[in-house]
Coordinates of C-alpha atoms in Angstrom, one line a residue:
M1 CA 22.5 -17.6 27.9
R2 CA 20.8 -16.3 24.7
Q3 CA 17.7 -15.4 26.7
I4 CA 19.9 -13.4 29.2
L5 CA 21.5 -11.6 26.3
L6 CA 18.1 -10.8 24.7
F7 CA 16.8 -9.5 28.1
M8 CA 19.9 -7.3 28.5
S9 CA 19.6 -6.0 25.0
F10 CA 15.9 -5.2 25.4
F11 CA 16.6 -3.0 28.5
M12 CA 19.9 -1.6 27.2
S13 CA 18.0 -0.4 24.1
A14 CA 15.4 1.1 26.5
I15 CA 18.2 3.0 28.2
V16 CA 19.3 4.5 24.9
S17 CA 15.7 5.3 24.0
F18 CA 15.1 7.0 27.4
G19 CA 18.1 9.2 26.9
Q20 CA 17.0 10.1 23.4
F21 CA 13.4 10.7 24.4
A22 CA 14.3 12.9 27.3
Y23 CA 15.2 15.4 24.6
F24 CA 11.8 15.2 23.1
N25 CA 10.2 15.9 26.5
S26 CA 12.5 18.8 27.3
D27 CA 11.1 22.4 27.7
E28 CA 13.3 23.3 24.7
F29 CA 11.7 20.8 22.3
W30 CA 8.1 21.6 23.5
Q31 CA 8.8 25.2 22.8
K32 CA 9.7 24.3 19.2
T33 CA 6.2 22.7 18.8
P34 CA 4.0 25.7 19.9
L35 CA 0.3 25.1 20.2
L36 CA -1.5 27.8 18.1
S37 CA -4.9 29.3 18.8
P38 CA -7.7 27.4 16.9
N39 CA -8.6 30.7 15.3
T40 CA -5.1 31.3 13.9
D41 CA -5.4 32.4 10.3
V42 CA -2.6 30.5 8.5
K43 CA -1.9 29.4 4.9
I44 CA 0.2 26.3 4.7
L45 CA 2.4 26.4 1.7
P46 CA 3.5 23.5 -0.5
S47 CA 7.1 24.2 0.7
D48 CA 6.0 23.5 4.3
T49 CA 6.1 20.0 5.5
A50 CA 2.7 19.4 7.0
I51 CA 1.0 16.4 8.6
I52 CA -2.3 15.7 10.3
V53 CA -2.4 14.3 13.9
A54 CA -5.3 12.4 15.4
S55 CA -4.6 12.2 19.1
N56 CA -6.5 10.6 22.0
R57 CA -4.5 12.3 24.7
E58 CA -5.9 14.5 27.4
E59 CA -5.3 18.2 26.8
D60 CA -3.9 20.6 29.3
I61 CA -3.2 24.0 27.6
S62 CA -2.2 25.5 31.0
K63 CA 1.2 23.7 30.7
I64 CA 4.0 23.7 28.2
R65 CA 3.4 20.0 27.7
Y66 CA -0.1 20.6 26.5
L67 CA -0.8 17.0 25.4
P68 CA 0.6 14.9 28.3
E69 CA 1.0 11.2 28.9
M70 CA -2.6 10.4 29.5
R71 CA -5.5 9.1 27.3
S72 CA -8.5 11.3 27.6
G73 CA -11.2 8.7 27.0
K74 CA -13.3 11.4 25.3
G75 CA -12.5 10.7 21.6
I76 CA -10.1 12.3 19.2
R77 CA -8.5 15.8 18.9
Y78 CA -7.2 16.8 15.4
F79 CA -4.2 19.0 14.7
V80 CA -2.5 20.1 11.5
V81 CA 1.3 20.4 12.2
F82 CA 3.4 22.4 9.8
S83 CA 7.0 23.5 9.6
R84 CA 7.9 27.2 9.5
N85 CA 10.6 29.4 11.0
G86 CA 12.4 26.6 12.6
K87 CA 9.3 25.3 14.5
W88 CA 6.7 22.7 14.1
N89 CA 3.5 24.7 14.6
V90 CA 0.5 22.7 16.0
L91 CA -2.8 24.1 14.8
P92 CA -6.0 22.6 16.5
V93 CA -8.8 22.0 14.0
S94 CA -12.4 20.9 14.7
S95 CA -12.5 17.8 12.4
L96 CA -10.7 15.6 10.0
Q97 CA -12.5 17.3 7.2
D98 CA -11.2 20.7 8.4
A99 CA -7.7 19.3 8.6
L100 CA -7.8 18.1 5.0
H101 CA -8.8 21.6 3.9
Q102 CA -5.5 22.9 5.4
M103 CA -3.2 20.4 3.6
P104 CA -1.3 22.0 0.7
R105 CA -0.6 19.0 -1.4
L106 CA -3.7 16.9 -1.1
D107 CA -3.0 14.6 -4.1
L108 CA 0.1 13.0 -2.6
P109 CA -0.2 9.4 -1.4
W110 CA -1.5 9.1 2.2
V111 CA 0.1 7.0 4.9
I112 CA -2.0 6.5 8.0
Y113 CA 0.8 5.9 10.5
T114 CA 0.6 4.3 14.0
E115 CA 3.7 4.0 16.1
G116 CA 4.7 1.7 18.9
M117 CA 6.1 2.0 22.3
G118 CA 8.2 4.9 23.6
K119 CA 6.6 8.1 22.1
F120 CA 5.6 11.4 23.7
F121 CA 3.4 13.6 21.5
T122 CA 6.5 15.5 20.4
S123 CA 8.4 12.3 19.4
N124 CA 5.4 11.2 17.4
L125 CA 5.6 14.5 15.6
D126 CA 9.2 13.9 14.9
R127 CA 8.4 10.5 13.3
G128 CA 5.4 11.8 11.3
M129 CA 7.2 14.9 10.0
N130 CA 10.3 12.9 9.0
L131 CA 8.2 10.2 7.3
S132 CA 6.4 12.8 5.3
A133 CA 9.6 14.6 4.2
Q134 CA 11.6 11.5 3.5
Y135 CA 9.1 9.7 1.3
G136 CA 7.1 12.6 -0.2
V137 CA 3.8 11.5 1.2
N138 CA 0.9 13.0 3.3
V139 CA 0.8 11.6 6.8
L140 CA -2.1 11.2 9.2
M141 CA -0.5 10.2 12.5
F142 CA -2.5 8.2 15.1
D143 CA -1.1 9.5 18.4
Y144 CA -1.7 7.7 21.7
P145 CA 0.3 7.8 25.0
S146 CA 3.0 5.1 24.8
L147 CA 5.7 6.5 27.1
S148 CA 5.5 7.9 30.7
S149 CA 8.2 10.0 32.2
H150 CA 7.0 8.8 35.6
R151 CA 7.6 5.1 35.0
K152 CA 10.6 2.9 34.8
R153 CA 11.5 0.8 31.7
L154 CA 9.4 -2.3 32.4
G155 CA 6.6 -0.2 33.7
N156 CA 6.6 1.7 30.4
Y157 CA 6.3 -1.6 28.5
F158 CA 3.0 -2.3 30.2
F159 CA 1.9 1.3 30.1
A160 CA 2.4 1.4 26.3
K161 CA 0.7 -2.0 25.8
K162 CA -2.3 -1.0 27.9
N163 CA -2.8 2.2 25.9
A164 CA -2.3 0.5 22.6
T165 CA -4.9 -2.1 23.5
V166 CA -7.6 0.4 24.2
A167 CA -6.7 2.8 21.4
Y168 CA -9.0 1.0 18.9
H169 CA -12.0 2.6 20.6
D170 CA -10.6 6.0 19.5
F171 CA -9.1 5.2 16.1
L172 CA -11.7 2.9 14.6
P173 CA -14.1 5.8 14.1
V174 CA -11.3 7.7 12.5
L175 CA -10.6 4.9 10.1
K176 CA -14.3 4.7 9.2
E177 CA -14.3 8.5 8.5
I178 CA -11.2 8.2 6.4
R179 CA -13.0 5.5 4.3
L180 CA -16.0 7.8 3.9
L181 CA -14.1 10.9 3.1
N182 CA -11.9 9.0 0.7
S183 CA -15.0 7.7 -1.2
T184 CA -15.9 11.3 -2.0
K185 CA -12.3 12.2 -3.0
Q186 CA -11.7 14.4 -0.1
F187 CA -8.3 12.7 0.4
G188 CA -7.3 13.6 -3.1
Q189 CA -6.2 11.1 -5.8
G190 CA -3.0 9.7 -4.1
G191 CA -4.6 6.7 -2.4
I192 CA -4.6 5.4 1.2
N193 CA -2.0 3.2 2.9
L194 CA -2.1 2.0 6.5
F195 CA 1.2 1.6 8.4
F196 CA 1.3 0.0 11.8
H197 CA 4.7 -0.3 13.5
S198 CA 5.7 -2.6 16.4
M199 CA 3.2 -2.2 19.3
G200 CA 1.0 0.0 17.0
N201 CA -0.2 -3.2 15.4
I202 CA -2.2 -3.9 18.5
V203 CA -4.7 -1.3 17.2
M204 CA -5.7 -3.4 14.2
Q205 CA -5.4 -6.6 16.1
Q206 CA -8.0 -5.3 18.6
I207 CA -10.3 -4.2 15.9
V208 CA -10.4 -7.7 14.5
K209 CA -10.5 -9.3 18.0
H210 CA -13.6 -7.4 19.0
H211 CA -15.4 -8.3 15.7
L212 CA -15.4 -4.8 14.4
V213 CA -13.4 -5.3 11.2
N214 CA -16.6 -5.6 9.1
E215 CA -17.1 -1.9 9.7
L216 CA -14.1 -1.4 7.5
N217 CA -14.7 -4.2 5.0
G218 CA -17.0 -4.1 2.0
S219 CA -14.6 -2.5 -0.5
K220 CA -10.9 -2.4 -1.2
W221 CA -10.4 1.2 -0.2
V222 CA -6.8 0.8 1.1
N223 CA -3.9 0.1 -1.3
N224 CA -1.4 -1.3 1.2
L225 CA -1.9 -2.5 4.8
I226 CA 1.5 -2.9 6.4
F227 CA 2.1 -4.8 9.6
N228 CA 5.7 -3.7 10.3
A229 CA 7.7 -5.6 12.9
P230 CA 4.4 -6.4 14.6
C231 CA 4.6 -6.7 18.4
I232 CA 1.5 -8.9 18.6
P233 CA 1.3 -12.6 19.2
Q234 CA 2.0 -14.7 16.2
K235 CA -0.2 -17.6 17.3
G236 CA -3.5 -17.5 15.4
H237 CA -2.4 -14.4 13.4
Q238 CA -3.6 -16.0 10.2
K239 CA -7.2 -16.1 11.5
M240 CA -6.9 -12.4 12.3
I241 CA -5.4 -11.4 9.0
D242 CA -7.8 -13.5 6.9
Q243 CA -10.8 -11.5 8.3
I244 CA -9.4 -8.2 6.7
H245 CA -10.8 -7.6 3.3
F246 CA -10.5 -3.8 2.9
A247 CA -6.9 -3.7 1.6
K248 CA -5.7 -4.6 -1.9
H249 CA -2.4 -5.9 -0.5
I250 CA -1.3 -6.9 3.0
Y251 CA 2.3 -7.0 4.0
I252 CA 3.8 -8.5 7.2
N253 CA 7.4 -7.4 7.7
Y254 CA 9.4 -9.6 10.1
N255 CA 12.9 -10.3 11.2
P256 CA 13.9 -13.6 13.0
E257 CA 16.7 -11.8 14.8
D258 CA 14.8 -8.7 15.9
Y259 CA 16.3 -8.0 19.4
T260 CA 13.5 -5.6 20.4
L261 CA 10.9 -8.2 19.8
G262 CA 13.1 -10.7 21.5
G263 CA 12.8 -8.6 24.6
A264 CA 9.0 -8.4 24.2
Y265 CA 8.9 -12.2 24.1
L266 CA 10.9 -12.4 27.3
V267 CA 8.4 -10.1 29.1
S268 CA 5.2 -11.5 27.6
K269 CA 6.3 -15.2 27.1
R270 CA 4.5 -15.1 23.8
Y271 CA 6.0 -15.5 20.3
Q272 CA 5.8 -12.2 18.4
L273 CA 4.6 -12.0 14.8
G274 CA 7.4 -9.8 13.8
K275 CA 10.1 -12.3 15.0
Q276 CA 9.0 -15.9 15.9
I277 CA 6.7 -16.5 12.9
H278 CA 5.3 -20.0 12.2
R279 CA 2.8 -21.6 10.0
P280 CA -0.1 -21.6 9.3
L281 CA 0.1 -18.4 7.3
A282 CA -2.5 -15.8 6.2
K283 CA -3.8 -16.5 2.7
E284 CA -3.7 -13.0 1.5
A285 CA -0.6 -11.6 3.2
I286 CA 2.9 -11.1 1.7
Y287 CA 5.6 -11.9 4.2
V288 CA 8.9 -10.0 3.9
N289 CA 12.0 -11.0 5.9
F290 CA 14.3 -8.1 6.7
N291 CA 17.1 -10.1 8.3
D292 CA 19.5 -9.9 5.3
I293 CA 19.5 -6.1 5.4
A294 CA 18.6 -5.3 9.0
G295 CA 20.6 -7.8 11.1
D296 CA 19.0 -7.6 14.5
G297 CA 17.3 -4.3 13.8
H298 CA 13.7 -3.4 14.6
S299 CA 13.0 -0.1 13.0
N300 CA 14.2 0.2 9.5
F301 CA 12.0 2.7 7.7
L302 CA 13.2 6.2 8.8
N303 CA 16.4 8.1 8.7
L304 CA 16.6 9.9 12.1
I305 CA 19.2 12.2 13.6
G306 CA 21.6 10.3 15.8
R307 CA 21.0 7.0 14.1
N308 CA 22.6 5.2 11.1
E309 CA 20.8 5.7 7.8
I310 CA 18.5 2.9 6.9
P311 CA 19.7 0.4 4.2
P312 CA 18.9 1.5 0.6
A313 CA 16.9 -1.6 0.0
A314 CA 14.6 -0.7 2.9
E315 CA 14.1 2.8 1.7
N316 CA 13.3 1.6 -1.8
F317 CA 10.8 -1.0 -0.4
Y318 CA 9.0 1.4 1.9
Y319 CA 8.8 4.1 -0.8
T320 CA 7.1 1.6 -3.1
L321 CA 4.5 0.7 -0.4
F322 CA 3.9 4.2 0.9
H323 CA 3.2 5.3 -2.6
G324 CA 0.5 2.6 -3.0
D325 CA 2.5 0.4 -5.4
T326 CA 3.1 -3.4 -5.2
A327 CA 6.5 -4.8 -4.1
S328 CA 8.2 -6.7 -6.9
V329 CA 8.7 -9.8 -4.8
H330 CA 9.3 -11.9 -7.9
N331 CA 12.2 -9.7 -9.0
T332 CA 15.2 -11.8 -8.0
V333 CA 17.5 -8.8 -7.9
L334 CA 15.4 -7.4 -5.0
F335 CA 13.9 -10.5 -3.4
L336 CA 14.4 -14.2 -3.1
P337 CA 12.2 -16.9 -1.5
S338 CA 13.0 -16.7 2.2
K339 CA 15.6 -18.9 3.8
H340 CA 13.6 -18.7 7.0
R341 CA 11.3 -21.6 7.0
K342 CA 10.4 -20.6 3.4
I343 CA 8.0 -18.0 4.7
G344 CA 7.6 -15.3 2.2
Y345 CA 10.5 -13.4 0.7
D346 CA 13.9 -12.2 1.8
L347 CA 14.5 -8.5 1.0
L348 CA 18.0 -8.3 -0.5
P349 CA 20.7 -5.7 -0.1
I350 CA 21.0 -3.4 -3.1
P351 CA 23.7 -0.9 -4.1
S352 CA 22.9 2.6 -2.9
T353 CA 23.0 3.8 -6.5
T354 CA 19.8 1.8 -7.3
A355 CA 17.8 3.2 -4.4
H356 CA 15.0 5.6 -5.0
Q357 CA 16.3 9.2 -5.3

């Protein structure tokens, strides 16, 4: 009976998501994200929310949906997206270095953000712009096709997983360039943090699986590497994580009652790291259990229109990590040793008055 309920929940949540994301794929929303000419002379102001997007999508500027639901296979396109006059203006740039030159507040902390299943280009913009505004950080969004308007719900699960699995080909060179540019202070002084959510964790998993992680190792150039609700197999995860040596701190955020990952288990028949976690554990990782504050929730890091606000404890926790600081897991007001198989720490509810303002 529980498996039936999980299966129904997985697809009912997909129905809600499809209703929501139909809005992001509407003509109206695409018109609010106009593609500018590469030669447009703009000055992005500190008052403008601005992010960088690295996309591996095919481009079709003849249509309103100029970055459709298809991987190009020809590398990365870079864009600077900035808010002005009620629109999110999308400016193509020739390189990551050129994109950095456009950013108005370079010394803010950086979050390199990879989303999971269910995103058009426009809905990834929505996530990236909201994360930047909510947490006061610079965002570099890794955008890949993870939703098709031509497929049904189960088909989209496999569509997203396939594209996430091959995305490492495109994003590993970007990570290498981030490391290089950061070493010469071209990312400012705020520091680098990597944030992979849900199926987005497949990108890092594949980098390690294909024995490419040493191209990122050699120095601790990332403050926090965050595997958030990871939709990747939990079996053998410790061997994967223990090969990563480029981050000062590694966090694995999990929830034993995560219904979304319960659905992923029913489809894949593989225990998911973000839900059905078991020993052995990675030596260097800090495991954080969200169950006390999230219930059966899966995505607890952004306040989005049409959804309940995230718990204050979650916002406080993510603010700390996105700003490159270390979570105070030994502060018993905020954390306790986890009740779930004694794996890591339980993130505790806190009064809203103590959340970061």
